[in-house]
PDB file of C-alpha atoms in Angstrom:
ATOM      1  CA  UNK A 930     -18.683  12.005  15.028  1.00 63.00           C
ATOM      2  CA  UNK A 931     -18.481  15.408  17.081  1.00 82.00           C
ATOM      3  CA  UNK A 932     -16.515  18.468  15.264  1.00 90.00           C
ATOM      4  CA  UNK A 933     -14.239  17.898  18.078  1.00 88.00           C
ATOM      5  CA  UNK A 934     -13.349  14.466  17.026  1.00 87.00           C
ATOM      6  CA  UNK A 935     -12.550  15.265  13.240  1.00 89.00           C
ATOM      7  CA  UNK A 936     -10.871  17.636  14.772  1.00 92.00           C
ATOM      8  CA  UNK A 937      -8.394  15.785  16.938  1.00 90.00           C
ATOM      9  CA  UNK A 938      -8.114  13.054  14.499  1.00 90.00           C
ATOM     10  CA  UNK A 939      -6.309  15.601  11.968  1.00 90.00           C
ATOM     11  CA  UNK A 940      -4.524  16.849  14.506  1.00 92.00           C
ATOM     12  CA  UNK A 941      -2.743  13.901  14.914  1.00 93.00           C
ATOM     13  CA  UNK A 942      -1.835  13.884  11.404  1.00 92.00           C
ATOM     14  CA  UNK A 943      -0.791  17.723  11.230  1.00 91.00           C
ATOM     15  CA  UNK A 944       3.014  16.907  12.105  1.00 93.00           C
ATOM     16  CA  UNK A 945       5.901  16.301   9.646  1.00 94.00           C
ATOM     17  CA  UNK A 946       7.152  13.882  11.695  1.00 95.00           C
ATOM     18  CA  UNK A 947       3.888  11.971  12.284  1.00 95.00           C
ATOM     19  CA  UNK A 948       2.751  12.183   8.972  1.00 93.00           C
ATOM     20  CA  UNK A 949       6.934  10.532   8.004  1.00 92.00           C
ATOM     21  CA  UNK A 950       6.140   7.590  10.227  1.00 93.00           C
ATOM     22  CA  UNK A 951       2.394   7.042   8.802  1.00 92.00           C
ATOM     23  CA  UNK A 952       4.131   7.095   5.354  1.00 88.00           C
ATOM     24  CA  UNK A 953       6.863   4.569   6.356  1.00 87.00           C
ATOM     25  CA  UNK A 954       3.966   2.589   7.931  1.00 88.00           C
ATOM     26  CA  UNK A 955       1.930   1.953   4.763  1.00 84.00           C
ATOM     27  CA  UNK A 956       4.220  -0.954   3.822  1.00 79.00           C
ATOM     28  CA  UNK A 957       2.310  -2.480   5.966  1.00 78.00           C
ATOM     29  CA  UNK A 958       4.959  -4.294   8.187  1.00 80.00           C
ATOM     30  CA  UNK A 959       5.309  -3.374  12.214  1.00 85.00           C
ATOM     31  CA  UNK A 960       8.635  -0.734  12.890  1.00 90.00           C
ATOM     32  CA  UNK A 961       9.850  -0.514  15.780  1.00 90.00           C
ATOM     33  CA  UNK A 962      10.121   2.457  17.328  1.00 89.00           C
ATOM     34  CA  UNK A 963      13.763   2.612  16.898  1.00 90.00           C
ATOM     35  CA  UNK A 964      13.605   2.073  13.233  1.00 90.00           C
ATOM     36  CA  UNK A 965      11.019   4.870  12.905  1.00 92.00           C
ATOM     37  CA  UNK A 966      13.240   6.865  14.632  1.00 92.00           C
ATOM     38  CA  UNK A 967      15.937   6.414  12.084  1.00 91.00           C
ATOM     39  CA  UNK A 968      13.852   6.667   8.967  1.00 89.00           C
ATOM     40  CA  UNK A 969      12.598  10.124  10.317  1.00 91.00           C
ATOM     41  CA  UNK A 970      15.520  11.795  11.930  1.00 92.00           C
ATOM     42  CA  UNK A 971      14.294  12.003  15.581  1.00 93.00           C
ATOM     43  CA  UNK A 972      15.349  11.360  18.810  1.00 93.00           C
ATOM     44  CA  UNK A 973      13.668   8.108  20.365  1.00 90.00           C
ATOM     45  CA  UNK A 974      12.001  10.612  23.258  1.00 90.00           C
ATOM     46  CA  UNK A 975      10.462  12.629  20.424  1.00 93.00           C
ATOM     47  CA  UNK A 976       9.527   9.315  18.599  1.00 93.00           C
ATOM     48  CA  UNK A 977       7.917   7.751  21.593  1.00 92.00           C
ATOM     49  CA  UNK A 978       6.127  11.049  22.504  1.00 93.00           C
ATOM     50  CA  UNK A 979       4.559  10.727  19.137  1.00 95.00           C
ATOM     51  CA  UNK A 980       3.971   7.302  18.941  1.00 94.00           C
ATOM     52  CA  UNK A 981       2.009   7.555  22.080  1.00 93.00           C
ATOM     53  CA  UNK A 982      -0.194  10.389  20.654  1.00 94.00           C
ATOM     54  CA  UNK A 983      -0.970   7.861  17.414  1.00 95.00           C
ATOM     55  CA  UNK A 984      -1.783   4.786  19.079  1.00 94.00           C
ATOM     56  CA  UNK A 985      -3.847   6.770  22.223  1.00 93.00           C
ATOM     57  CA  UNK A 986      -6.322   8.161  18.951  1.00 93.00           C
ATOM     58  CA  UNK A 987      -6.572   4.910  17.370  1.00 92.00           C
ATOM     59  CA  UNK A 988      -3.865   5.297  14.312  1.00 94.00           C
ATOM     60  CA  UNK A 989      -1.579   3.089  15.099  1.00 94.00           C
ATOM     61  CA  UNK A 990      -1.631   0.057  17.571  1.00 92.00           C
ATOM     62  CA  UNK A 991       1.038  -1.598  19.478  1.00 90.00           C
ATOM     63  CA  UNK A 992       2.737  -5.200  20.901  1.00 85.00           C
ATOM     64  CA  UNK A 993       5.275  -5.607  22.961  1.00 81.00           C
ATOM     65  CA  UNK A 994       8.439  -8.020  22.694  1.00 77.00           C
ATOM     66  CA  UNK A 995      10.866  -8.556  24.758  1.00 77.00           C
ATOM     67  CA  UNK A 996      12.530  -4.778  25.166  1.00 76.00           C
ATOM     68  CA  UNK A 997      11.622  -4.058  21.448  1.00 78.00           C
ATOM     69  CA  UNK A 998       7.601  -2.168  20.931  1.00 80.00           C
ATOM     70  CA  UNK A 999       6.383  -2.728  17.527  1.00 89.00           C
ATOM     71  CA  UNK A1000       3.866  -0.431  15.659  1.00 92.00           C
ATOM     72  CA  UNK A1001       2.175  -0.477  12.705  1.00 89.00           C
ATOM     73  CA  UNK A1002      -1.546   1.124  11.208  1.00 90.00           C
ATOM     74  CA  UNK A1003      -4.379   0.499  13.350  1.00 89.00           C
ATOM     75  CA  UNK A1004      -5.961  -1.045   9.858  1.00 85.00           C
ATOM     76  CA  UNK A1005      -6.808  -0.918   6.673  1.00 82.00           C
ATOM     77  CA  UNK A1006      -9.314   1.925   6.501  1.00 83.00           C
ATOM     78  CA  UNK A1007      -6.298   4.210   8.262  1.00 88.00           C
ATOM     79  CA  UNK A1008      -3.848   2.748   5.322  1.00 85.00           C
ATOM     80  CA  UNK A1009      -6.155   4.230   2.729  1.00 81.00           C
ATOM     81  CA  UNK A1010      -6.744   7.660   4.812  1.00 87.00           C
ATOM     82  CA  UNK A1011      -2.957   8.118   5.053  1.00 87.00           C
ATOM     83  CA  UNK A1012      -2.713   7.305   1.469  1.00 80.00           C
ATOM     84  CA  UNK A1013      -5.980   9.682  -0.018  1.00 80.00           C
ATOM     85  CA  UNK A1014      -4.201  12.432   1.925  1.00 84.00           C
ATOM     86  CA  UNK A1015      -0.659  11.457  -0.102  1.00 78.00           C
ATOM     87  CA  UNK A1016      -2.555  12.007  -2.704  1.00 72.00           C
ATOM     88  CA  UNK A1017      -4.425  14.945  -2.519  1.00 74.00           C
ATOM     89  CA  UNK A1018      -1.077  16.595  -1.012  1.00 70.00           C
ATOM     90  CA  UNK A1019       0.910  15.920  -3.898  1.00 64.00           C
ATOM     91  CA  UNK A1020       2.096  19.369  -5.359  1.00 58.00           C
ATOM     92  CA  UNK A1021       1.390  19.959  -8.988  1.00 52.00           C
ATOM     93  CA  UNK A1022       5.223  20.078 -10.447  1.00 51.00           C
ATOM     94  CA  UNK A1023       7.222  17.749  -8.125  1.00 51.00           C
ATOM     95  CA  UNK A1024      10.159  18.848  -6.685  1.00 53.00           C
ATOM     96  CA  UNK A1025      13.463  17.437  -8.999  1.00 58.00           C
ATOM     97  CA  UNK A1026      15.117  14.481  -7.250  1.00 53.00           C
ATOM     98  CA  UNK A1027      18.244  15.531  -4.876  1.00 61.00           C
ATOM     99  CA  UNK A1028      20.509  12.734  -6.302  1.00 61.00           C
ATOM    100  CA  UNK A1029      20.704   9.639  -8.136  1.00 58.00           C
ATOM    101  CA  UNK A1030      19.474   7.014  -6.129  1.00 56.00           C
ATOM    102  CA  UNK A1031      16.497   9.384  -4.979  1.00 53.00           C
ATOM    103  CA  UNK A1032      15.623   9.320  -8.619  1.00 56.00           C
ATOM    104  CA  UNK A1033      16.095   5.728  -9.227  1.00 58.00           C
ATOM    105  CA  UNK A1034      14.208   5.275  -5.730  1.00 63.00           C
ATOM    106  CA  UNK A1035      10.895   7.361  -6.900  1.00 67.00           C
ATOM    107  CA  UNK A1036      11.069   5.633 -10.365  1.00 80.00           C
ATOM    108  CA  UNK A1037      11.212   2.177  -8.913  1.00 80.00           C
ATOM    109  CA  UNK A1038       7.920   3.722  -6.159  1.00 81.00           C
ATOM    110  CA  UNK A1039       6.235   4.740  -9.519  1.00 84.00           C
ATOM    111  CA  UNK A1040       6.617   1.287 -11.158  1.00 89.00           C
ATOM    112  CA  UNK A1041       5.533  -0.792  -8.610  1.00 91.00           C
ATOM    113  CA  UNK A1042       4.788  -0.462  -4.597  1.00 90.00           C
ATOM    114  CA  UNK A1043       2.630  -1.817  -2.235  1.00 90.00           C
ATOM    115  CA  UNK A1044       0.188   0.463  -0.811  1.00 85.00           C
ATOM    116  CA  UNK A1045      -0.385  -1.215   2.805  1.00 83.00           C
ATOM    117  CA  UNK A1046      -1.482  -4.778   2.039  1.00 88.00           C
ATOM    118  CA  UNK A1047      -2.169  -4.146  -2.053  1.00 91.00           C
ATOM    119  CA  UNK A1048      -0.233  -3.364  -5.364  1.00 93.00           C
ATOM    120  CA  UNK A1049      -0.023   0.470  -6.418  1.00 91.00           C
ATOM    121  CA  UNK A1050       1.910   2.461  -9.235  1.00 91.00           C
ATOM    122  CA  UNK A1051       2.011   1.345 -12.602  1.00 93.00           C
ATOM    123  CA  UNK A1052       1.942  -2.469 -11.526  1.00 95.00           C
ATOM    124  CA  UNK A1053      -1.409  -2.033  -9.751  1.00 95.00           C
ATOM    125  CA  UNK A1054      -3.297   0.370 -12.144  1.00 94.00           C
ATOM    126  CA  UNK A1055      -1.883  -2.384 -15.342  1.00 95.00           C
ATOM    127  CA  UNK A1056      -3.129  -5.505 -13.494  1.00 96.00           C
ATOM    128  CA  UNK A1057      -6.805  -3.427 -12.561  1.00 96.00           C
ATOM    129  CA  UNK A1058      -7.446  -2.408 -15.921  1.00 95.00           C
ATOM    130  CA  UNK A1059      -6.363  -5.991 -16.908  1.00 96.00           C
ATOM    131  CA  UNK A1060      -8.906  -7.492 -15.086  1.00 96.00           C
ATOM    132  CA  UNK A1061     -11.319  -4.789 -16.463  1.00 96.00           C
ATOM    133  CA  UNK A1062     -11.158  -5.576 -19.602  1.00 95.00           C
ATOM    134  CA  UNK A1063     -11.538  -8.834 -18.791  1.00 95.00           C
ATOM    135  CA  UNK A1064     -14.609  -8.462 -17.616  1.00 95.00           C
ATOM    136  CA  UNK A1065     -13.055  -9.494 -14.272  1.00 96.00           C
ATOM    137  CA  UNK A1066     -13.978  -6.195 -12.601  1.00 95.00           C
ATOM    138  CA  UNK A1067     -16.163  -3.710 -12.616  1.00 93.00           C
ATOM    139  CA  UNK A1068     -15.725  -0.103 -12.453  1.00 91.00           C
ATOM    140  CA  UNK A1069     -18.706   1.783 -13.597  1.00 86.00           C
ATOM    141  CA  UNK A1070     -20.804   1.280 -10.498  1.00 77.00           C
ATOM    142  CA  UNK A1071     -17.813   1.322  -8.263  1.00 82.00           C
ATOM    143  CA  UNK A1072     -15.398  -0.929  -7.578  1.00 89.00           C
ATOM    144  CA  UNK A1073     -17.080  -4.785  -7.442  1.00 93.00           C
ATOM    145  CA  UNK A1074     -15.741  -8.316  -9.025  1.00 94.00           C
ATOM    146  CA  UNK A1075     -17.978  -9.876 -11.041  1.00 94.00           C
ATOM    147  CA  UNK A1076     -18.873 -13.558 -11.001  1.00 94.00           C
ATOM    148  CA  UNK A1077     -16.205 -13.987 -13.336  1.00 95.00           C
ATOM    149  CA  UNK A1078     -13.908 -12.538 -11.618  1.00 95.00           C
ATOM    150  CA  UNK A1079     -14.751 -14.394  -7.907  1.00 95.00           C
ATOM    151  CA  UNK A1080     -14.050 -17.591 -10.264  1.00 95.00           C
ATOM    152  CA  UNK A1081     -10.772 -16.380 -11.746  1.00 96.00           C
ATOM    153  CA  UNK A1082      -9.511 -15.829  -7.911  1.00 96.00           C
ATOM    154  CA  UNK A1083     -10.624 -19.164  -6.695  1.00 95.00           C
ATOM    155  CA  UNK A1084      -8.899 -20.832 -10.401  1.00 95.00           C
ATOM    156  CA  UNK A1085      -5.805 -19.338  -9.342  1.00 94.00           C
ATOM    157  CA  UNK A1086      -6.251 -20.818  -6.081  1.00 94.00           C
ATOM    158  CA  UNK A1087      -6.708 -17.379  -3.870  1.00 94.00           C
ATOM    159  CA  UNK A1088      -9.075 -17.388  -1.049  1.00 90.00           C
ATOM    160  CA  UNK A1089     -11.372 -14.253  -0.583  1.00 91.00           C
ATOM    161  CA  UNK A1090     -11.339 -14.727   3.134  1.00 82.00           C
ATOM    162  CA  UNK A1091     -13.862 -11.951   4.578  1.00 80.00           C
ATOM    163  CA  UNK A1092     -13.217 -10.188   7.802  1.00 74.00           C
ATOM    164  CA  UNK A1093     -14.664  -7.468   9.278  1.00 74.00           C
ATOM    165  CA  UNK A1094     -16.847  -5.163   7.439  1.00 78.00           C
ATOM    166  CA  UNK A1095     -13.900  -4.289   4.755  1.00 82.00           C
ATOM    167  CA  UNK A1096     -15.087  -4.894   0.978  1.00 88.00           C
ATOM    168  CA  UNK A1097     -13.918  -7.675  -0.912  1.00 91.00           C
ATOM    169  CA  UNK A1098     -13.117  -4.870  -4.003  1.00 92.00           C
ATOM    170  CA  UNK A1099     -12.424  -1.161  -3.112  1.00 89.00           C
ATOM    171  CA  UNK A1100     -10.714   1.300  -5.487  1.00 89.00           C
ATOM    172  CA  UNK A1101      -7.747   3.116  -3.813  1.00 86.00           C
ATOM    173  CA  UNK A1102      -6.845   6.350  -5.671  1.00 82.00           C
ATOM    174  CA  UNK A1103      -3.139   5.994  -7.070  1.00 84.00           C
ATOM    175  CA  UNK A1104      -0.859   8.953  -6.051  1.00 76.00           C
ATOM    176  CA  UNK A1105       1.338   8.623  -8.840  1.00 80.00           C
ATOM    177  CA  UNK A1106      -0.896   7.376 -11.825  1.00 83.00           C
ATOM    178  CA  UNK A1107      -4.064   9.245 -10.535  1.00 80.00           C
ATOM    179  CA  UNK A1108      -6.083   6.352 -11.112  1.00 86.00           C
ATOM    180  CA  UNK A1109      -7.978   4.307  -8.729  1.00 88.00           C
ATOM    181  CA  UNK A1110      -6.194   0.953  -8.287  1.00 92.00           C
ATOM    182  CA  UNK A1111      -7.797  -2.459  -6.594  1.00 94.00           C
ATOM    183  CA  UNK A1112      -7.545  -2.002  -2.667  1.00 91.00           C
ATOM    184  CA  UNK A1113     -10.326  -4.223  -0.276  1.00 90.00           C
ATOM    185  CA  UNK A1114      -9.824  -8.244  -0.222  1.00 92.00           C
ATOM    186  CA  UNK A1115      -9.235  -8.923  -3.701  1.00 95.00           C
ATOM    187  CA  UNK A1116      -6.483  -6.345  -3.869  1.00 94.00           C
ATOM    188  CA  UNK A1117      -4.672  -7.764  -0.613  1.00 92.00           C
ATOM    189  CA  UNK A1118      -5.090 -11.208  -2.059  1.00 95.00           C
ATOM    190  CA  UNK A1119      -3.823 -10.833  -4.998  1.00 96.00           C
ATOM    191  CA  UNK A1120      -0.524  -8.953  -3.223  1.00 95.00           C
ATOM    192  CA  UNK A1121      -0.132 -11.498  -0.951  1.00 94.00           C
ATOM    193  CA  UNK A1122      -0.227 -14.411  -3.772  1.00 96.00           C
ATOM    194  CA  UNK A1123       2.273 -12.408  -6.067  1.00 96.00           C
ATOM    195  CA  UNK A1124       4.769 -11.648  -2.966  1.00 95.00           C
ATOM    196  CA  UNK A1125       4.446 -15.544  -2.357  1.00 95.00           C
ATOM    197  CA  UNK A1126       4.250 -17.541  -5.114  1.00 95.00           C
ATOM    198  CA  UNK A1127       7.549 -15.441  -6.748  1.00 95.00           C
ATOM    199  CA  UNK A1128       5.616 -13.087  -8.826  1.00 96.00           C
ATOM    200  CA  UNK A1129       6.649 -10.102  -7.736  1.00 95.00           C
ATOM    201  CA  UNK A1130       9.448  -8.962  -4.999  1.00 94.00           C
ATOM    202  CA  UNK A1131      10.414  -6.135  -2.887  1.00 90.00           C
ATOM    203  CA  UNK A1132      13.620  -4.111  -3.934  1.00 88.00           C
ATOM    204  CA  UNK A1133      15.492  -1.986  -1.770  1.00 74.00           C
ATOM    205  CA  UNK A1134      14.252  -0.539   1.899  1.00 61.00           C
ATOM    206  CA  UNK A1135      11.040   1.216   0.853  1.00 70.00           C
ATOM    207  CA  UNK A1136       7.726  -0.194  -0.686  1.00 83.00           C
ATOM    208  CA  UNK A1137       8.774  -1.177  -4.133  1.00 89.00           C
ATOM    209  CA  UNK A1138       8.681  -4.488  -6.033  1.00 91.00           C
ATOM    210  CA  UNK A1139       8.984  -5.490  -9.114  1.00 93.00           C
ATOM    211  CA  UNK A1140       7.772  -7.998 -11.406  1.00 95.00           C
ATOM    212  CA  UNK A1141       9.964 -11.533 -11.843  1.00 95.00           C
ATOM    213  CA  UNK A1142      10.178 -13.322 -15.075  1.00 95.00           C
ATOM    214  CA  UNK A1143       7.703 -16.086 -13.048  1.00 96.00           C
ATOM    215  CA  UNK A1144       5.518 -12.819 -12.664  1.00 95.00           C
ATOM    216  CA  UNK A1145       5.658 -11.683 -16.527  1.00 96.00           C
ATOM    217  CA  UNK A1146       4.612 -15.286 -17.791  1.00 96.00           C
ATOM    218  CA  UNK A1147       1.466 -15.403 -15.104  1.00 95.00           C
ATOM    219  CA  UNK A1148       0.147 -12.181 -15.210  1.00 96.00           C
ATOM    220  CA  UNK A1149       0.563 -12.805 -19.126  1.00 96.00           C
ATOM    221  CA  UNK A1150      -1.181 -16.359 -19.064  1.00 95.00           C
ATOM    222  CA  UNK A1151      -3.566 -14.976 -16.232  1.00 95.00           C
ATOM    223  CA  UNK A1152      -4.676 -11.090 -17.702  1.00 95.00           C
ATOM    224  CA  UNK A1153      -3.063 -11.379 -21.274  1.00 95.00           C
ATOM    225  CA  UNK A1154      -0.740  -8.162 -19.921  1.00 95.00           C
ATOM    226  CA  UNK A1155       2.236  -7.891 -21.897  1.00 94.00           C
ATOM    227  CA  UNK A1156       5.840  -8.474 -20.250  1.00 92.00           C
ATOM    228  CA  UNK A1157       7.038  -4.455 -21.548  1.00 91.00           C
ATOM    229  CA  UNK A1158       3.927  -3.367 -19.818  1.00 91.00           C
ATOM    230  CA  UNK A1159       5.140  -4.554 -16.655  1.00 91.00           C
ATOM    231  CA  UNK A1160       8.939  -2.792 -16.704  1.00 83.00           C
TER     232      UNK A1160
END
């Protein structure tokens, strides 16, 4: 990559407004433009202006239907950029919530979220060191799962379906706990089997979830992880 290149890619990601619909984006579901619009306080000519500039560089891409254009991250490697640079741009002392729900809303983030296609907060960082300590995962050479841990996925009935070049286990730095979390195919396996089998579910209009009582007793049975760990 040219110094020119770096250069325009950060460019695109040097704009508050951008940078809000990258963040709404990490759910990992496709917004329309309109929606974006709303969730960042813009006029749909700004918004479209922008969106053009994300999905010309490769950020975002784009489909069409009907009169509605739907957007969402170019992939995953863009969902963990956007979220590194979350992290690393976190101030030091956080700002004091504005009101209420905003503090009930960044408690519920810190609990549990999805980050893109994987679990994050307190939910993701209890379930990795779970499987740690199981001997499920390893961490001290990176992140990789161990043959114990390919066998655990396929007991529970998860496929580890490879595409692409991405890794079946990559460590995604949390930006709340500070603490690398499981990210690559294991981590959006695992998301996508607690979202649909009733283990978890999403609260509210951002990324949270939370942990059902179905959760609790399999993540207990499955990783020995206590139900006050996961509240």
């Amino acid at each position: 990559m040219a110094a020119s290149d770096l250069a325009a890619l950060a460019a695109l990601f040097a704009d508050e407004t951008r940078a809000a619909f990258l963040l709404a984006l990490l759910d990992g579901r496709a917004w329309t433009a309109g929606e974006l619009a709303r969730h960042a306080g813009v006029a749909p000519s700004t918004t479209s202006e922008h969106l053009g500039k994300l999905v010309t560089g490769g950020v975002l891409t784009e489909e069409r239907q009907g009169r509605h254009r739907y957007v969402r991250l170019a992939d995953p490697g863009i969902a963990h950029l956007v979220e590194d640079l979350a992290t690393r741009s976190e101030p030091p002392v956080a700002a004091p919530p504005r009101s209420l729900r905003a503090a009930n809303a960044g408690r519920a983030m810190a609990r549990g979220r999805t980050c893109y296609d994987h679990l994050a907060g307190r939910l993701g960082i209890t379930i990795t060191e779970a499987m740690t300590g199981r001997g499920l995962l390893r961490q001290d050479t990176g992140f990789a799962l161990t043959d114990r841990g390919l066998a655990w996925f396929e007991g529970l009935g998860i496929p580890l379906v490879r595409r692409g070049r991405r890794p079946v286990a990559r460590g995604c730095l949390d930006w709340t706990e500070r603490r690398p979390h499981l990210a690559g195919l294991a981590g959006a396996a695992l998301c996508a089997h607690a979202l649909d089998s009733g283990w978890c579910e999403r609260i509210g209009s951002e990324r949270a979830v939370r942990v059902t009582e179905e959760g609790e007793r399999a993540l207990h049975a499955s990783l020995g992880i206590a139900s006050a760990d996961l509240r």
